[in-house]
């Protein structure tokens, strides 16, 4: 009979995720992980396997949190332009909330590991596809309700928005101000909707 865990595995994984997020995979050592997680090295191996499997578990936890906090409004049955705005504003606040800018763990991982690690690359593709599908759902609703141009291509616009979000992440990590990021959001809004019909809520700083 297996011994019960003497620590909260979810909390320990969250602390590992935070460390990987700040430092990246290669710059994070096992001794740092053990100290941050508050467990022994043996407990780490027994529970999560090795450093790579721990990282993948942390990445999965991060994606689940991102899904719940930022993408859920886009997947609501009635999601439309307002949900797109809510998500975009949420992304900006998410990116600027940390004194030490860290972008997004998935974006950082895309640059650090995806070109050389097939398992990580597959997770990145799945994450991007999930984000694009959420955008596409809201855009289809927005087009059906006349909130965006009737000849708009939701699939192409969804891909554009995925690219815009990742661009915001890179700029935020470099120190771009909240005002700069809002300006980019405003420009994106002009792509989604004819200028004559731009809602006031998508103006910079709204």
PDB file of C-alpha atoms in Angstrom:
ATOM      1  CA  UNK A   1       0.000   0.000   0.000  1.00  0.00           C
ATOM      2  CA  UNK A   2       1.461   3.347  -1.067  1.00  0.00           C
ATOM      3  CA  UNK A   3       2.254   5.887   1.618  1.00  0.00           C
ATOM      4  CA  UNK A   4       0.076   9.030   1.517  1.00  0.00           C
ATOM      5  CA  UNK A   5       1.804  12.177   0.341  1.00  0.00           C
ATOM      6  CA  UNK A   6       3.103  14.364   3.140  1.00  0.00           C
ATOM      7  CA  UNK A   7       2.675  17.512   1.053  1.00  0.00           C
ATOM      8  CA  UNK A   8       0.059  19.128  -1.171  1.00  0.00           C
ATOM      9  CA  UNK A   9       1.004  18.077  -4.693  1.00  0.00           C
ATOM     10  CA  UNK A  10      -0.990  20.870  -6.351  1.00  0.00           C
ATOM     11  CA  UNK A  11       0.676  23.565  -4.259  1.00  0.00           C
ATOM     12  CA  UNK A  12       4.127  22.083  -4.853  1.00  0.00           C
ATOM     13  CA  UNK A  13       3.471  21.954  -8.588  1.00  0.00           C
ATOM     14  CA  UNK A  14       2.297  25.573  -8.551  1.00  0.00           C
ATOM     15  CA  UNK A  15       5.558  26.639  -6.910  1.00  0.00           C
ATOM     16  CA  UNK A  16       7.540  24.708  -9.514  1.00  0.00           C
ATOM     17  CA  UNK A  17       5.505  26.376 -12.267  1.00  0.00           C
ATOM     18  CA  UNK A  18       6.283  29.819 -10.843  1.00  0.00           C
ATOM     19  CA  UNK A  19      10.007  29.033 -10.807  1.00  0.00           C
ATOM     20  CA  UNK A  20      10.014  27.691 -14.365  1.00  0.00           C
ATOM     21  CA  UNK A  21       8.011  30.737 -15.423  1.00  0.00           C
ATOM     22  CA  UNK A  22      10.531  33.166 -13.962  1.00  0.00           C
ATOM     23  CA  UNK A  23      13.702  31.361 -14.970  1.00  0.00           C
ATOM     24  CA  UNK A  24      12.915  29.023 -17.849  1.00  0.00           C
ATOM     25  CA  UNK A  25      13.542  25.297 -18.036  1.00  0.00           C
ATOM     26  CA  UNK A  26      17.285  25.240 -18.629  1.00  0.00           C
ATOM     27  CA  UNK A  27      18.096  27.902 -16.041  1.00  0.00           C
ATOM     28  CA  UNK A  28      16.234  26.093 -13.277  1.00  0.00           C
ATOM     29  CA  UNK A  29      18.170  23.471 -11.341  1.00  0.00           C
ATOM     30  CA  UNK A  30      16.897  20.541  -9.330  1.00  0.00           C
ATOM     31  CA  UNK A  31      18.162  21.998  -6.068  1.00  0.00           C
ATOM     32  CA  UNK A  32      16.201  25.190  -6.756  1.00  0.00           C
ATOM     33  CA  UNK A  33      13.074  23.186  -7.510  1.00  0.00           C
ATOM     34  CA  UNK A  34      13.385  21.129  -4.338  1.00  0.00           C
ATOM     35  CA  UNK A  35      13.815  24.302  -2.260  1.00  0.00           C
ATOM     36  CA  UNK A  36      10.950  26.157  -3.964  1.00  0.00           C
ATOM     37  CA  UNK A  37       8.555  23.210  -3.727  1.00  0.00           C
ATOM     38  CA  UNK A  38       9.395  22.507  -0.091  1.00  0.00           C
ATOM     39  CA  UNK A  39       9.889  18.782  -0.652  1.00  0.00           C
ATOM     40  CA  UNK A  40      12.793  16.370  -0.725  1.00  0.00           C
ATOM     41  CA  UNK A  41      14.544  15.398  -3.917  1.00  0.00           C
ATOM     42  CA  UNK A  42      13.286  11.836  -3.473  1.00  0.00           C
ATOM     43  CA  UNK A  43       9.694  13.053  -3.100  1.00  0.00           C
ATOM     44  CA  UNK A  44      10.088  15.037  -6.302  1.00  0.00           C
ATOM     45  CA  UNK A  45      11.270  11.965  -8.190  1.00  0.00           C
ATOM     46  CA  UNK A  46       8.643   9.694  -6.615  1.00  0.00           C
ATOM     47  CA  UNK A  47       5.781  12.071  -7.379  1.00  0.00           C
ATOM     48  CA  UNK A  48       6.681  13.759 -10.662  1.00  0.00           C
ATOM     49  CA  UNK A  49       9.445  11.622 -12.166  1.00  0.00           C
ATOM     50  CA  UNK A  50      12.284  13.720 -13.494  1.00  0.00           C
ATOM     51  CA  UNK A  51      12.727  17.424 -14.192  1.00  0.00           C
ATOM     52  CA  UNK A  52      11.270  17.130 -17.703  1.00  0.00           C
ATOM     53  CA  UNK A  53       8.093  15.427 -16.533  1.00  0.00           C
ATOM     54  CA  UNK A  54       7.762  17.916 -13.707  1.00  0.00           C
ATOM     55  CA  UNK A  55       8.015  20.749 -16.230  1.00  0.00           C
ATOM     56  CA  UNK A  56       5.376  19.187 -18.483  1.00  0.00           C
ATOM     57  CA  UNK A  57       3.034  18.786 -15.510  1.00  0.00           C
ATOM     58  CA  UNK A  58       3.625  22.434 -14.570  1.00  0.00           C
ATOM     59  CA  UNK A  59       2.976  23.493 -18.164  1.00  0.00           C
ATOM     60  CA  UNK A  60      -0.287  21.550 -18.218  1.00  0.00           C
ATOM     61  CA  UNK A  61      -1.332  23.190 -14.937  1.00  0.00           C
ATOM     62  CA  UNK A  62      -0.525  26.617 -16.383  1.00  0.00           C
ATOM     63  CA  UNK A  63      -2.563  25.980 -19.538  1.00  0.00           C
ATOM     64  CA  UNK A  64      -5.536  24.799 -17.477  1.00  0.00           C
ATOM     65  CA  UNK A  65      -5.410  28.003 -15.415  1.00  0.00           C
ATOM     66  CA  UNK A  66      -5.127  30.135 -18.551  1.00  0.00           C
ATOM     67  CA  UNK A  67      -8.093  28.327 -20.038  1.00  0.00           C
ATOM     68  CA  UNK A  68     -10.228  28.942 -16.966  1.00  0.00           C
ATOM     69  CA  UNK A  69      -9.256  32.571 -16.411  1.00  0.00           C
ATOM     70  CA  UNK A  70      -8.836  34.039 -19.894  1.00  0.00           C
ATOM     71  CA  UNK A  71     -10.410  31.796 -22.527  1.00  0.00           C
ATOM     72  CA  UNK A  72     -13.603  30.735 -20.739  1.00  0.00           C
ATOM     73  CA  UNK A  73     -15.494  33.962 -21.628  1.00  0.00           C
ATOM     74  CA  UNK A  74     -14.762  33.313 -25.313  1.00  0.00           C
ATOM     75  CA  UNK A  75     -16.297  29.835 -25.108  1.00  0.00           C
ATOM     76  CA  UNK A  76     -19.591  30.900 -23.578  1.00  0.00           C
ATOM     77  CA  UNK A  77     -22.524  30.124 -25.910  1.00  0.00           C
ATOM     78  CA  UNK A  78     -23.312  33.832 -26.414  1.00  0.00           C
ATOM     79  CA  UNK A  79     -19.685  35.081 -26.598  1.00  0.00           C
ATOM     80  CA  UNK A  80     -19.151  37.868 -29.104  1.00  0.00           C
ATOM     81  CA  UNK A  81     -17.310  41.166 -29.475  1.00  0.00           C
ATOM     82  CA  UNK A  82     -17.695  42.064 -25.791  1.00  0.00           C
ATOM     83  CA  UNK A  83     -16.112  38.746 -24.769  1.00  0.00           C
ATOM     84  CA  UNK A  84     -13.233  39.371 -27.166  1.00  0.00           C
ATOM     85  CA  UNK A  85     -12.704  42.768 -25.565  1.00  0.00           C
ATOM     86  CA  UNK A  86     -12.895  41.286 -22.047  1.00  0.00           C
ATOM     87  CA  UNK A  87     -10.295  38.679 -22.915  1.00  0.00           C
ATOM     88  CA  UNK A  88      -7.936  41.151 -24.571  1.00  0.00           C
ATOM     89  CA  UNK A  89      -8.140  43.486 -21.575  1.00  0.00           C
ATOM     90  CA  UNK A  90      -7.580  40.516 -19.278  1.00  0.00           C
ATOM     91  CA  UNK A  91      -4.468  39.532 -21.216  1.00  0.00           C
ATOM     92  CA  UNK A  92      -3.006  43.028 -20.841  1.00  0.00           C
ATOM     93  CA  UNK A  93      -3.670  43.123 -17.098  1.00  0.00           C
ATOM     94  CA  UNK A  94      -2.221  39.626 -16.769  1.00  0.00           C
ATOM     95  CA  UNK A  95       0.958  40.740 -18.535  1.00  0.00           C
ATOM     96  CA  UNK A  96       1.563  43.953 -16.584  1.00  0.00           C
ATOM     97  CA  UNK A  97       0.663  42.748 -13.086  1.00  0.00           C
ATOM     98  CA  UNK A  98       4.146  41.467 -12.224  1.00  0.00           C
ATOM     99  CA  UNK A  99       6.853  43.990 -11.242  1.00  0.00           C
ATOM    100  CA  UNK A 100       9.350  41.783 -13.048  1.00  0.00           C
ATOM    101  CA  UNK A 101       7.811  41.242 -16.474  1.00  0.00           C
ATOM    102  CA  UNK A 102       7.711  37.569 -17.392  1.00  0.00           C
ATOM    103  CA  UNK A 103       5.397  37.365 -20.434  1.00  0.00           C
ATOM    104  CA  UNK A 104       3.543  34.035 -20.595  1.00  0.00           C
ATOM    105  CA  UNK A 105       4.988  30.657 -19.624  1.00  0.00           C
ATOM    106  CA  UNK A 106       3.700  29.114 -22.837  1.00  0.00           C
ATOM    107  CA  UNK A 107       5.176  31.894 -24.979  1.00  0.00           C
ATOM    108  CA  UNK A 108       8.505  31.579 -23.169  1.00  0.00           C
ATOM    109  CA  UNK A 109       8.427  27.812 -23.624  1.00  0.00           C
ATOM    110  CA  UNK A 110       7.648  28.193 -27.313  1.00  0.00           C
ATOM    111  CA  UNK A 111      10.882  30.102 -27.802  1.00  0.00           C
ATOM    112  CA  UNK A 112      13.062  28.093 -25.433  1.00  0.00           C
ATOM    113  CA  UNK A 113      12.036  24.479 -26.010  1.00  0.00           C
ATOM    114  CA  UNK A 114       9.510  23.952 -28.813  1.00  0.00           C
ATOM    115  CA  UNK A 115      12.053  24.155 -31.687  1.00  0.00           C
ATOM    116  CA  UNK A 116      14.055  21.284 -30.146  1.00  0.00           C
ATOM    117  CA  UNK A 117      11.513  19.198 -28.210  1.00  0.00           C
ATOM    118  CA  UNK A 118       8.723  17.396 -30.053  1.00  0.00           C
ATOM    119  CA  UNK A 119       6.673  16.740 -26.912  1.00  0.00           C
ATOM    120  CA  UNK A 120       6.726  20.399 -25.912  1.00  0.00           C
ATOM    121  CA  UNK A 121       6.042  21.478 -29.499  1.00  0.00           C
ATOM    122  CA  UNK A 122       2.900  19.332 -29.537  1.00  0.00           C
ATOM    123  CA  UNK A 123       1.654  20.983 -26.347  1.00  0.00           C
ATOM    124  CA  UNK A 124       2.338  24.413 -27.827  1.00  0.00           C
ATOM    125  CA  UNK A 125       0.390  23.537 -30.988  1.00  0.00           C
ATOM    126  CA  UNK A 126      -2.516  22.226 -28.921  1.00  0.00           C
ATOM    127  CA  UNK A 127      -2.546  25.391 -26.820  1.00  0.00           C
ATOM    128  CA  UNK A 128      -2.497  27.669 -29.860  1.00  0.00           C
ATOM    129  CA  UNK A 129      -5.217  25.638 -31.560  1.00  0.00           C
ATOM    130  CA  UNK A 130      -7.360  25.872 -28.420  1.00  0.00           C
ATOM    131  CA  UNK A 131      -6.875  29.638 -28.277  1.00  0.00           C
ATOM    132  CA  UNK A 132      -7.703  30.014 -31.979  1.00  0.00           C
ATOM    133  CA  UNK A 133     -10.854  27.903 -31.573  1.00  0.00           C
ATOM    134  CA  UNK A 134     -12.027  30.094 -28.690  1.00  0.00           C
ATOM    135  CA  UNK A 135     -11.455  33.251 -30.737  1.00  0.00           C
ATOM    136  CA  UNK A 136     -13.161  31.678 -33.743  1.00  0.00           C
ATOM    137  CA  UNK A 137     -16.265  30.792 -31.738  1.00  0.00           C
ATOM    138  CA  UNK A 138     -16.681  34.362 -30.476  1.00  0.00           C
ATOM    139  CA  UNK A 139     -15.972  35.794 -33.923  1.00  0.00           C
ATOM    140  CA  UNK A 140     -18.588  33.564 -35.559  1.00  0.00           C
ATOM    141  CA  UNK A 141     -21.135  34.832 -33.051  1.00  0.00           C
ATOM    142  CA  UNK A 142     -20.031  38.424 -33.574  1.00  0.00           C
ATOM    143  CA  UNK A 143     -20.413  38.112 -37.343  1.00  0.00           C
ATOM    144  CA  UNK A 144     -23.864  36.501 -37.016  1.00  0.00           C
ATOM    145  CA  UNK A 145     -24.993  39.411 -34.819  1.00  0.00           C
ATOM    146  CA  UNK A 146     -23.535  42.062 -37.106  1.00  0.00           C
ATOM    147  CA  UNK A 147     -20.892  43.135 -34.579  1.00  0.00           C
ATOM    148  CA  UNK A 148     -18.170  42.668 -37.178  1.00  0.00           C
ATOM    149  CA  UNK A 149     -18.325  42.827 -40.960  1.00  0.00           C
ATOM    150  CA  UNK A 150     -20.548  40.164 -42.509  1.00  0.00           C
ATOM    151  CA  UNK A 151     -17.797  39.266 -44.994  1.00  0.00           C
ATOM    152  CA  UNK A 152     -15.197  38.811 -42.228  1.00  0.00           C
ATOM    153  CA  UNK A 153     -13.345  35.480 -42.102  1.00  0.00           C
ATOM    154  CA  UNK A 154     -13.519  34.244 -38.481  1.00  0.00           C
ATOM    155  CA  UNK A 155     -10.781  31.650 -39.014  1.00  0.00           C
ATOM    156  CA  UNK A 156      -8.316  34.171 -40.440  1.00  0.00           C
ATOM    157  CA  UNK A 157      -9.213  36.747 -37.786  1.00  0.00           C
ATOM    158  CA  UNK A 158      -8.765  34.151 -35.036  1.00  0.00           C
ATOM    159  CA  UNK A 159      -5.250  33.386 -36.291  1.00  0.00           C
ATOM    160  CA  UNK A 160      -4.533  37.106 -36.397  1.00  0.00           C
ATOM    161  CA  UNK A 161      -5.678  37.541 -32.796  1.00  0.00           C
ATOM    162  CA  UNK A 162      -3.532  34.623 -31.622  1.00  0.00           C
ATOM    163  CA  UNK A 163      -0.547  36.327 -33.242  1.00  0.00           C
ATOM    164  CA  UNK A 164      -1.496  39.669 -31.701  1.00  0.00           C
ATOM    165  CA  UNK A 165      -1.747  38.172 -28.214  1.00  0.00           C
ATOM    166  CA  UNK A 166       1.694  36.613 -28.492  1.00  0.00           C
ATOM    167  CA  UNK A 167       3.066  39.889 -29.788  1.00  0.00           C
ATOM    168  CA  UNK A 168       1.626  41.625 -26.723  1.00  0.00           C
ATOM    169  CA  UNK A 169       3.402  39.074 -24.546  1.00  0.00           C
ATOM    170  CA  UNK A 170       6.790  39.771 -26.113  1.00  0.00           C
ATOM    171  CA  UNK A 171       6.328  43.533 -25.896  1.00  0.00           C
ATOM    172  CA  UNK A 172       5.150  43.347 -22.297  1.00  0.00           C
ATOM    173  CA  UNK A 173       8.199  41.311 -21.323  1.00  0.00           C
ATOM    174  CA  UNK A 174      10.426  43.973 -22.874  1.00  0.00           C
ATOM    175  CA  UNK A 175       8.797  46.595 -20.633  1.00  0.00           C
ATOM    176  CA  UNK A 176       6.093  48.081 -22.873  1.00  0.00           C
ATOM    177  CA  UNK A 177       3.657  50.243 -20.927  1.00  0.00           C
ATOM    178  CA  UNK A 178      -0.001  49.479 -20.360  1.00  0.00           C
ATOM    179  CA  UNK A 179      -0.809  52.453 -22.630  1.00  0.00           C
ATOM    180  CA  UNK A 180       1.280  50.990 -25.446  1.00  0.00           C
ATOM    181  CA  UNK A 181      -0.474  47.632 -25.133  1.00  0.00           C
ATOM    182  CA  UNK A 182      -3.890  49.331 -25.120  1.00  0.00           C
ATOM    183  CA  UNK A 183      -2.897  51.161 -28.287  1.00  0.00           C
ATOM    184  CA  UNK A 184      -2.165  47.854 -29.991  1.00  0.00           C
ATOM    185  CA  UNK A 185      -5.533  46.549 -28.825  1.00  0.00           C
ATOM    186  CA  UNK A 186      -7.219  49.600 -30.331  1.00  0.00           C
ATOM    187  CA  UNK A 187      -5.518  48.960 -33.672  1.00  0.00           C
ATOM    188  CA  UNK A 188      -6.626  45.324 -33.563  1.00  0.00           C
ATOM    189  CA  UNK A 189     -10.195  46.503 -32.989  1.00  0.00           C
ATOM    190  CA  UNK A 190     -10.114  48.451 -36.252  1.00  0.00           C
ATOM    191  CA  UNK A 191      -9.337  45.188 -38.046  1.00  0.00           C
ATOM    192  CA  UNK A 192     -12.290  43.441 -36.435  1.00  0.00           C
ATOM    193  CA  UNK A 193     -14.885  46.106 -37.104  1.00  0.00           C
ATOM    194  CA  UNK A 194     -15.495  48.880 -39.641  1.00  0.00           C
ATOM    195  CA  UNK A 195     -14.150  52.191 -38.277  1.00  0.00           C
ATOM    196  CA  UNK A 196     -17.579  53.850 -38.391  1.00  0.00           C
ATOM    197  CA  UNK A 197     -18.921  51.253 -35.976  1.00  0.00           C
ATOM    198  CA  UNK A 198     -16.018  51.139 -33.476  1.00  0.00           C
ATOM    199  CA  UNK A 199     -17.369  50.834 -29.909  1.00  0.00           C
ATOM    200  CA  UNK A 200     -16.054  53.330 -27.363  1.00  0.00           C
ATOM    201  CA  UNK A 201     -14.993  50.492 -25.044  1.00  0.00           C
ATOM    202  CA  UNK A 202     -12.210  49.535 -27.463  1.00  0.00           C
ATOM    203  CA  UNK A 203     -10.529  52.921 -27.335  1.00  0.00           C
ATOM    204  CA  UNK A 204      -7.048  53.021 -25.713  1.00  0.00           C
ATOM    205  CA  UNK A 205      -7.231  53.004 -21.925  1.00  0.00           C
ATOM    206  CA  UNK A 206     -10.869  51.866 -21.863  1.00  0.00           C
TER     207      UNK A 206
END
